[in-house]
GROMACS .gro file of C-alpha atoms in nm:
model
  289
    1MET     CA    1  -0.792   3.459  -4.322
    2THR     CA    2  -0.700   3.182  -4.069
    3ARG     CA    3  -0.411   2.912  -4.116
    4PHE     CA    4  -0.266   2.664  -3.895
    5ARG     CA    5   0.093   2.613  -3.857
    6ARG     CA    6   0.354   2.419  -3.650
    7LEU     CA    7   0.505   2.639  -3.358
    8THR     CA    8   0.872   2.707  -3.303
    9VAL     CA    9   1.031   2.724  -2.960
   10GLU     CA   10   1.010   3.104  -2.985
   11ASP     CA   11   0.646   3.075  -3.061
   12LEU     CA   12   0.596   2.848  -2.737
   13ASP     CA   13   0.758   3.123  -2.530
   14THR     CA   14   0.483   3.353  -2.629
   15VAL     CA   15   0.203   3.090  -2.587
   16LEU     CA   16   0.343   3.031  -2.232
   17GLU     CA   17   0.313   3.376  -2.156
   18TRP     CA   18  -0.038   3.372  -2.268
   19ALA     CA   19  -0.079   3.078  -2.026
   20ALA     CA   20   0.072   3.298  -1.759
   21ALA     CA   21  -0.170   3.562  -1.789
   22GLU     CA   22  -0.455   3.307  -1.748
   23GLY     CA   23  -0.306   3.200  -1.415
   24TRP     CA   24  -0.143   2.874  -1.531
   25ASN     CA   25   0.204   2.986  -1.372
   26PRO     CA   26   0.431   2.782  -1.607
   27GLY     CA   27   0.794   2.732  -1.524
   28TRP     CA   28   1.043   3.001  -1.638
   29ASP     CA   29   1.243   2.751  -1.846
   30ASP     CA   30   0.970   2.510  -1.984
   31ALA     CA   31   0.944   2.585  -2.347
   32GLU     CA   32   1.259   2.412  -2.459
   33ALA     CA   33   1.189   2.088  -2.263
   34PHE     CA   34   0.831   2.084  -2.377
   35HIS     CA   35   0.918   2.144  -2.745
   36ARG     CA   36   1.222   1.878  -2.773
   37ALA     CA   37   0.963   1.626  -2.669
   38ASP     CA   38   0.805   1.651  -3.010
   39PRO     CA   39   0.912   1.954  -3.220
   40ALA     CA   40   0.630   1.870  -3.488
   41GLY     CA   41   0.378   1.844  -3.206
   42PHE     CA   42   0.288   2.207  -3.127
   43PHE     CA   43   0.043   2.400  -3.346
   44GLY     CA   44  -0.085   2.767  -3.385
   45ALA     CA   45  -0.372   2.935  -3.542
   46GLU     CA   46  -0.295   3.242  -3.744
   47VAL     CA   47  -0.553   3.505  -3.830
   48ASP     CA   48  -0.429   3.768  -4.091
   49GLY     CA   49  -0.084   3.679  -3.975
   50ARG     CA   50  -0.147   3.694  -3.598
   51LEU     CA   51  -0.105   3.415  -3.366
   52VAL     CA   52  -0.418   3.363  -3.184
   53ALA     CA   53  -0.453   3.009  -3.049
   54ALA     CA   54  -0.223   2.715  -2.960
   55ILE     CA   55  -0.247   2.355  -2.873
   56SER     CA   56   0.001   2.068  -2.833
   57VAL     CA   57  -0.055   1.687  -2.922
   58VAL     CA   58   0.286   1.557  -2.836
   59ASN     CA   59   0.390   1.203  -2.949
   60HIS     CA   60   0.575   1.039  -2.689
   61THR     CA   61   0.592   0.696  -2.809
   62PRO     CA   62   0.466   0.502  -3.115
   63THR     CA   63   0.150   0.433  -2.906
   64PHE     CA   64   0.085   0.721  -2.689
   65ALA     CA   65   0.039   1.101  -2.712
   66PHE     CA   66  -0.059   1.390  -2.469
   67LEU     CA   67  -0.289   1.680  -2.566
   68GLY     CA   68  -0.261   2.032  -2.390
   69LEU     CA   69  -0.165   2.376  -2.413
   70TYR     CA   70  -0.518   2.450  -2.566
   71ILE     CA   71  -0.564   2.824  -2.537
   72CYS     CA   72  -0.701   3.111  -2.733
   73GLN     CA   73  -0.648   3.498  -2.708
   74PRO     CA   74  -0.933   3.632  -2.538
   75ASP     CA   75  -1.082   3.867  -2.838
   76MET     CA   76  -1.078   3.552  -3.073
   77ARG     CA   77  -1.279   3.335  -2.856
   78GLY     CA   78  -1.616   3.191  -2.964
   79LYS     CA   79  -1.525   3.216  -3.322
   80GLY     CA   80  -1.471   2.837  -3.404
   81ILE     CA   81  -1.088   2.863  -3.444
   82GLY     CA   82  -0.996   2.674  -3.146
   83LEU     CA   83  -1.217   2.381  -3.233
   84ALA     CA   84  -1.077   2.390  -3.576
   85LEU     CA   85  -0.725   2.390  -3.455
   86TRP     CA   86  -0.817   2.118  -3.221
   87GLN     CA   87  -0.930   1.887  -3.507
   88HIS     CA   88  -0.611   1.988  -3.699
   89ALA     CA   89  -0.398   1.883  -3.403
   90VAL     CA   90  -0.536   1.565  -3.301
   91ALA     CA   91  -0.474   1.419  -3.638
   92HIS     CA   92  -0.096   1.423  -3.539
   93ALA     CA   93  -0.150   1.161  -3.289
   94GLY     CA   94  -0.270   0.904  -3.566
   95GLU     CA   95  -0.391   0.583  -3.384
   96ARG     CA   96  -0.219   0.673  -3.045
   97CYS     CA   97  -0.383   0.672  -2.721
   98ILE     CA   98  -0.422   1.023  -2.656
   99GLY     CA   99  -0.421   1.180  -2.277
  100LEU     CA  100  -0.522   1.509  -2.176
  101ASP     CA  101  -0.565   1.705  -1.833
  102GLY     CA  102  -0.879   1.930  -1.854
  103VAL     CA  103  -1.071   2.147  -1.600
  104PRO     CA  104  -1.378   1.948  -1.486
  105ASP     CA  105  -1.655   2.183  -1.644
  106GLN     CA  106  -1.530   2.071  -1.964
  107GLN     CA  107  -1.543   1.703  -1.914
  108GLU     CA  108  -1.870   1.657  -2.145
  109ASN     CA  109  -1.719   1.822  -2.432
  110TYR     CA  110  -1.409   1.592  -2.412
  111ARG     CA  111  -1.597   1.307  -2.373
  112ALA     CA  112  -1.788   1.382  -2.687
  113SER     CA  113  -1.452   1.352  -2.865
  114GLY     CA  114  -1.413   1.001  -2.716
  115PHE     CA  115  -1.228   1.087  -2.416
  116VAL     CA  116  -1.295   0.870  -2.113
  117LEU     CA  117  -1.236   1.001  -1.750
  118THR     CA  118  -1.015   0.811  -1.557
  119GLY     CA  119  -0.927   1.009  -1.229
  120GLN     CA  120  -0.831   1.356  -1.129
  121THR     CA  121  -0.519   1.521  -1.013
  122THR     CA  122  -0.529   1.786  -0.713
  123ARG     CA  123  -0.270   2.061  -0.681
  124TYR     CA  124  -0.125   2.089  -0.321
  125THR     CA  125   0.014   2.445  -0.248
  126GLY     CA  126   0.196   2.587   0.035
  127PRO     CA  127   0.553   2.655   0.163
  128LEU     CA  128   0.766   2.342   0.245
  129ALA     CA  129   0.913   2.299   0.597
  130ILE     CA  130   1.284   2.253   0.646
  131GLY     CA  131   1.418   1.936   0.787
  132GLU     CA  132   1.627   1.642   0.759
  133ALA     CA  133   1.748   1.584   0.397
  134GLY     CA  134   2.035   1.345   0.467
  135GLY     CA  135   2.148   1.134   0.136
  136VAL     CA  136   1.983   1.368  -0.105
  137ARG     CA  137   2.189   1.487  -0.378
  138GLU     CA  138   2.153   1.692  -0.709
  139ALA     CA  139   2.082   1.420  -1.036
  140GLN     CA  140   2.387   1.332  -1.234
  141ALA     CA  141   2.413   1.233  -1.606
  142ALA     CA  142   2.499   0.884  -1.470
  143ASP     CA  143   2.136   0.887  -1.331
  144LEU     CA  144   1.919   1.002  -1.634
  145GLU     CA  145   1.854   0.651  -1.780
  146HIS     CA  146   1.721   0.510  -1.460
  147LEU     CA  147   1.539   0.828  -1.367
  148ILE     CA  148   1.353   0.801  -1.701
  149ALA     CA  149   1.252   0.446  -1.652
  150ARG     CA  150   1.150   0.516  -1.283
  151GLU     CA  151   0.899   0.812  -1.377
  152GLY     CA  152   0.790   0.591  -1.684
  153ARG     CA  153   0.711   0.293  -1.462
  154ALA     CA  154   0.511   0.516  -1.213
  155SER     CA  155   0.330   0.717  -1.509
  156GLY     CA  156   0.267   0.401  -1.732
  157VAL     CA  157   0.475   0.571  -2.027
  158ILE     CA  158   0.845   0.573  -2.058
  159LYS     CA  159   0.898   0.918  -2.235
  160PRO     CA  160   1.266   0.980  -2.290
  161GLY     CA  161   1.212   1.262  -2.538
  162PHE     CA  162   1.027   1.478  -2.280
  163MET     CA  163   1.212   1.349  -1.942
  164GLU     CA  164   1.587   1.348  -2.041
  165PRO     CA  165   1.589   1.741  -2.105
  166TRP     CA  166   1.351   1.765  -1.789
  167PHE     CA  167   1.592   1.578  -1.583
  168ALA     CA  168   1.902   1.727  -1.730
  169GLY     CA  169   1.775   2.053  -1.593
  170THR     CA  170   1.847   2.428  -1.612
  171ALA     CA  171   1.931   2.716  -1.392
  172ARG     CA  172   1.596   2.705  -1.254
  173ARG     CA  173   1.476   2.366  -1.290
  174ARG     CA  174   1.693   2.123  -1.075
  175THR     CA  175   1.626   1.721  -0.995
  176TRP     CA  176   1.713   1.589  -0.669
  177VAL     CA  177   1.748   1.218  -0.598
  178ASP     CA  178   1.795   0.997  -0.298
  179GLY     CA  179   2.006   0.677  -0.364
  180PRO     CA  180   2.316   0.553  -0.534
  181VAL     CA  181   2.475   0.707  -0.824
  182GLY     CA  182   2.325   0.520  -1.130
  183THR     CA  183   2.039   0.372  -0.944
  184PRO     CA  184   1.879   0.625  -0.744
  185ARG     CA  185   1.559   0.495  -0.548
  186SER     CA  186   1.386   0.835  -0.534
  187LEU     CA  187   1.361   1.174  -0.724
  188ALA     CA  188   1.193   1.503  -0.748
  189THR     CA  189   1.232   1.797  -0.999
  190LEU     CA  190   1.179   2.140  -0.857
  191ARG     CA  191   1.125   2.392  -1.116
  192GLU     CA  192   1.097   2.790  -1.049
  193CYS     CA  193   0.763   2.948  -1.199
  194ARG     CA  194   0.630   3.278  -1.251
  195SER     CA  195   0.506   3.272  -0.888
  196GLY     CA  196   0.672   3.023  -0.653
  197TYR     CA  197   0.784   2.668  -0.741
  198LYS     CA  198   0.641   2.345  -0.862
  199ILE     CA  199   0.750   2.002  -0.789
  200GLY     CA  200   0.706   1.709  -1.052
  201PRO     CA  201   0.762   1.470  -1.117
  202LEU     CA  202   0.820   1.326  -0.756
  203VAL     CA  203   0.855   0.929  -0.733
  204ALA     CA  204   0.960   0.778  -0.426
  205GLU     CA  205   0.971   0.454  -0.271
  206ASP     CA  206   0.837   0.533   0.071
  207GLU     CA  207   0.722   0.834   0.298
  208ALA     CA  208   1.067   0.862   0.469
  209SER     CA  209   1.247   0.904   0.117
  210THR     CA  210   0.968   1.161   0.028
  211ARG     CA  211   1.015   1.386   0.329
  212ARG     CA  212   1.382   1.383   0.271
  213LEU     CA  213   1.336   1.493  -0.090
  214LEU     CA  214   1.075   1.753   0.012
  215CYS     CA  215   1.301   1.893   0.293
  216ARG     CA  216   1.598   1.929   0.041
  217ASN     CA  217   1.385   2.137  -0.198
  218ALA     CA  218   1.252   2.370   0.127
  219GLU     CA  219   1.630   2.460   0.151
  220ILE     CA  220   1.593   2.629  -0.176
  221THR     CA  221   1.231   2.742  -0.178
  222GLY     CA  222   1.231   2.901   0.168
  223SER     CA  223   0.883   3.057   0.236
  224ALA     CA  224   0.761   3.068  -0.105
  225GLU     CA  225   0.475   2.867  -0.226
  226VAL     CA  226   0.537   2.537  -0.374
  227SER     CA  227   0.270   2.322  -0.583
  228VAL     CA  228   0.251   1.963  -0.630
  229ASP     CA  229   0.018   1.787  -0.863
  230VAL     CA  230  -0.091   1.472  -0.710
  231PRO     CA  231  -0.300   1.208  -0.902
  232ALA     CA  232  -0.573   1.034  -0.685
  233SER     CA  233  -0.398   0.718  -0.729
  234ALA     CA  234  -0.107   0.849  -0.486
  235ALA     CA  235  -0.340   0.895  -0.177
  236PRO     CA  236  -0.038   0.838   0.069
  237LEU     CA  237   0.129   1.130  -0.097
  238ALA     CA  238  -0.180   1.354  -0.087
  239ARG     CA  239  -0.212   1.273   0.291
  240MET     CA  240   0.147   1.353   0.369
  241LEU     CA  241   0.126   1.691   0.192
  242GLU     CA  242  -0.177   1.773   0.395
  243GLN     CA  243  -0.002   1.677   0.710
  244MET     CA  244   0.277   1.911   0.614
  245GLU     CA  245  -0.007   2.184   0.589
  246LEU     CA  246   0.001   2.226   0.200
  247ALA     CA  247  -0.346   2.292   0.102
  248PRO     CA  248  -0.562   2.130  -0.179
  249GLY     CA  249  -0.698   2.353  -0.451
  250PHE     CA  250  -0.688   2.336  -0.827
  251VAL     CA  251  -0.813   1.992  -0.957
  252THR     CA  252  -0.802   1.865  -1.320
  253ALA     CA  253  -0.963   1.569  -1.502
  254ARG     CA  254  -0.724   1.299  -1.638
  255MET     CA  255  -0.920   1.177  -1.964
  256TYR     CA  256  -0.784   0.909  -2.220
  257ARG     CA  257  -0.897   0.830  -2.574
  258GLY     CA  258  -0.792   0.489  -2.682
  259GLY     CA  259  -0.728   0.315  -2.341
  260ALA     CA  260  -0.531   0.468  -2.060
  261PRO     CA  261  -0.174   0.339  -1.970
  262THR     CA  262  -0.118   0.166  -1.644
  263GLY     CA  263   0.115   0.297  -1.377
  264ALA     CA  264   0.117   0.336  -0.991
  265ALA     CA  265   0.304   0.448  -0.707
  266PRO     CA  266   0.178   0.574  -0.366
  267PHE     CA  267   0.421   0.849  -0.366
  268TYR     CA  268   0.398   1.013  -0.707
  269ALA     CA  269   0.341   1.355  -0.832
  270LEU     CA  270   0.300   1.457  -1.205
  271ALA     CA  271   0.535   1.625  -1.431
  272ARG     CA  272   0.281   1.774  -1.691
  273ASP     CA  273   0.397   1.826  -2.032
  274GLN     CA  274   0.155   1.743  -1.830
  275MET     CA  275   0.213   2.099  -1.691
  276LEU     CA  276   0.010   2.198  -2.029
  277GLN     CA  277  -0.332   2.193  -1.915
  278ILE     CA  278  -0.647   2.265  -2.116
  279ARG     CA  279  -0.808   2.592  -2.034
  280SER     CA  280  -0.940   2.924  -2.191
  281LEU     CA  281  -1.181   2.767  -2.446
  282SER     CA  282  -1.514   2.653  -2.453
  283PHE     CA  283  -1.699   2.454  -2.723
  284PRO     CA  284  -2.003   2.601  -2.857
  285ASN     CA  285  -2.121   2.280  -3.015
  286PRO     CA  286  -1.966   1.961  -2.858
  287ALA     CA  287  -2.151   1.725  -3.107
  288ARG     CA  288  -1.918   1.868  -3.383
  289PHE     CA  289  -1.632   1.685  -3.230
   0.00000   0.00000   0.00000
């Protein structure tokens, strides 16, 4: 017997372990910040009492939601469980615009569900070089309101429910800023993952500030691999990372249903609640969306 239910933080820890097994490489301290964004926005499917599939539809604002963490245990794929869970969870967004990051080979399926391609995001990965990081400091409580607004202008959606705990940090997730207390000009959050580190969000005014932030993070990451997810709209950041010898790799398609938010910054990298990507499921009958 299959039933759907909302996921707890403890459930989300379990699902992120599934994601790690699929190669998503989530951060060690991701679950609580993701869940706090919208505790009602995480859904699971149980079969005979066993959790077998999950999805998130996080309502960030009265007009915007983001869909991700769409994953199913390998032995339960192809049975229609994922599709049914998708339909159940999407209703949580109501009339909101919904965004997602999907693997490119699933675009037609998402398009059949009303999603429109607006761009792509490329992951750049490699060790960071240590250099001059003068003026970069760790974020303080007095910076949080400004950081949330700064990221919101870059992404097109101000998301305090997600970004506040994200920027507040943990032992393995820290945000660095460049600029005065209360009004920093630039920011970058570094989080330790199962393998290496990820930076996101990164929002900077110019190349010089971006380099200072990356150099400060390099003091922590050393020779470890660091990944940065760069939207196509942030071409100057992509060029900089390539000059720093970070290699482009994994690509996701950014799609929206209900109209895309508008935001732009030449030096901008995503924080995926937004790190919750859509993989591991295929749809045997896209027309059923």
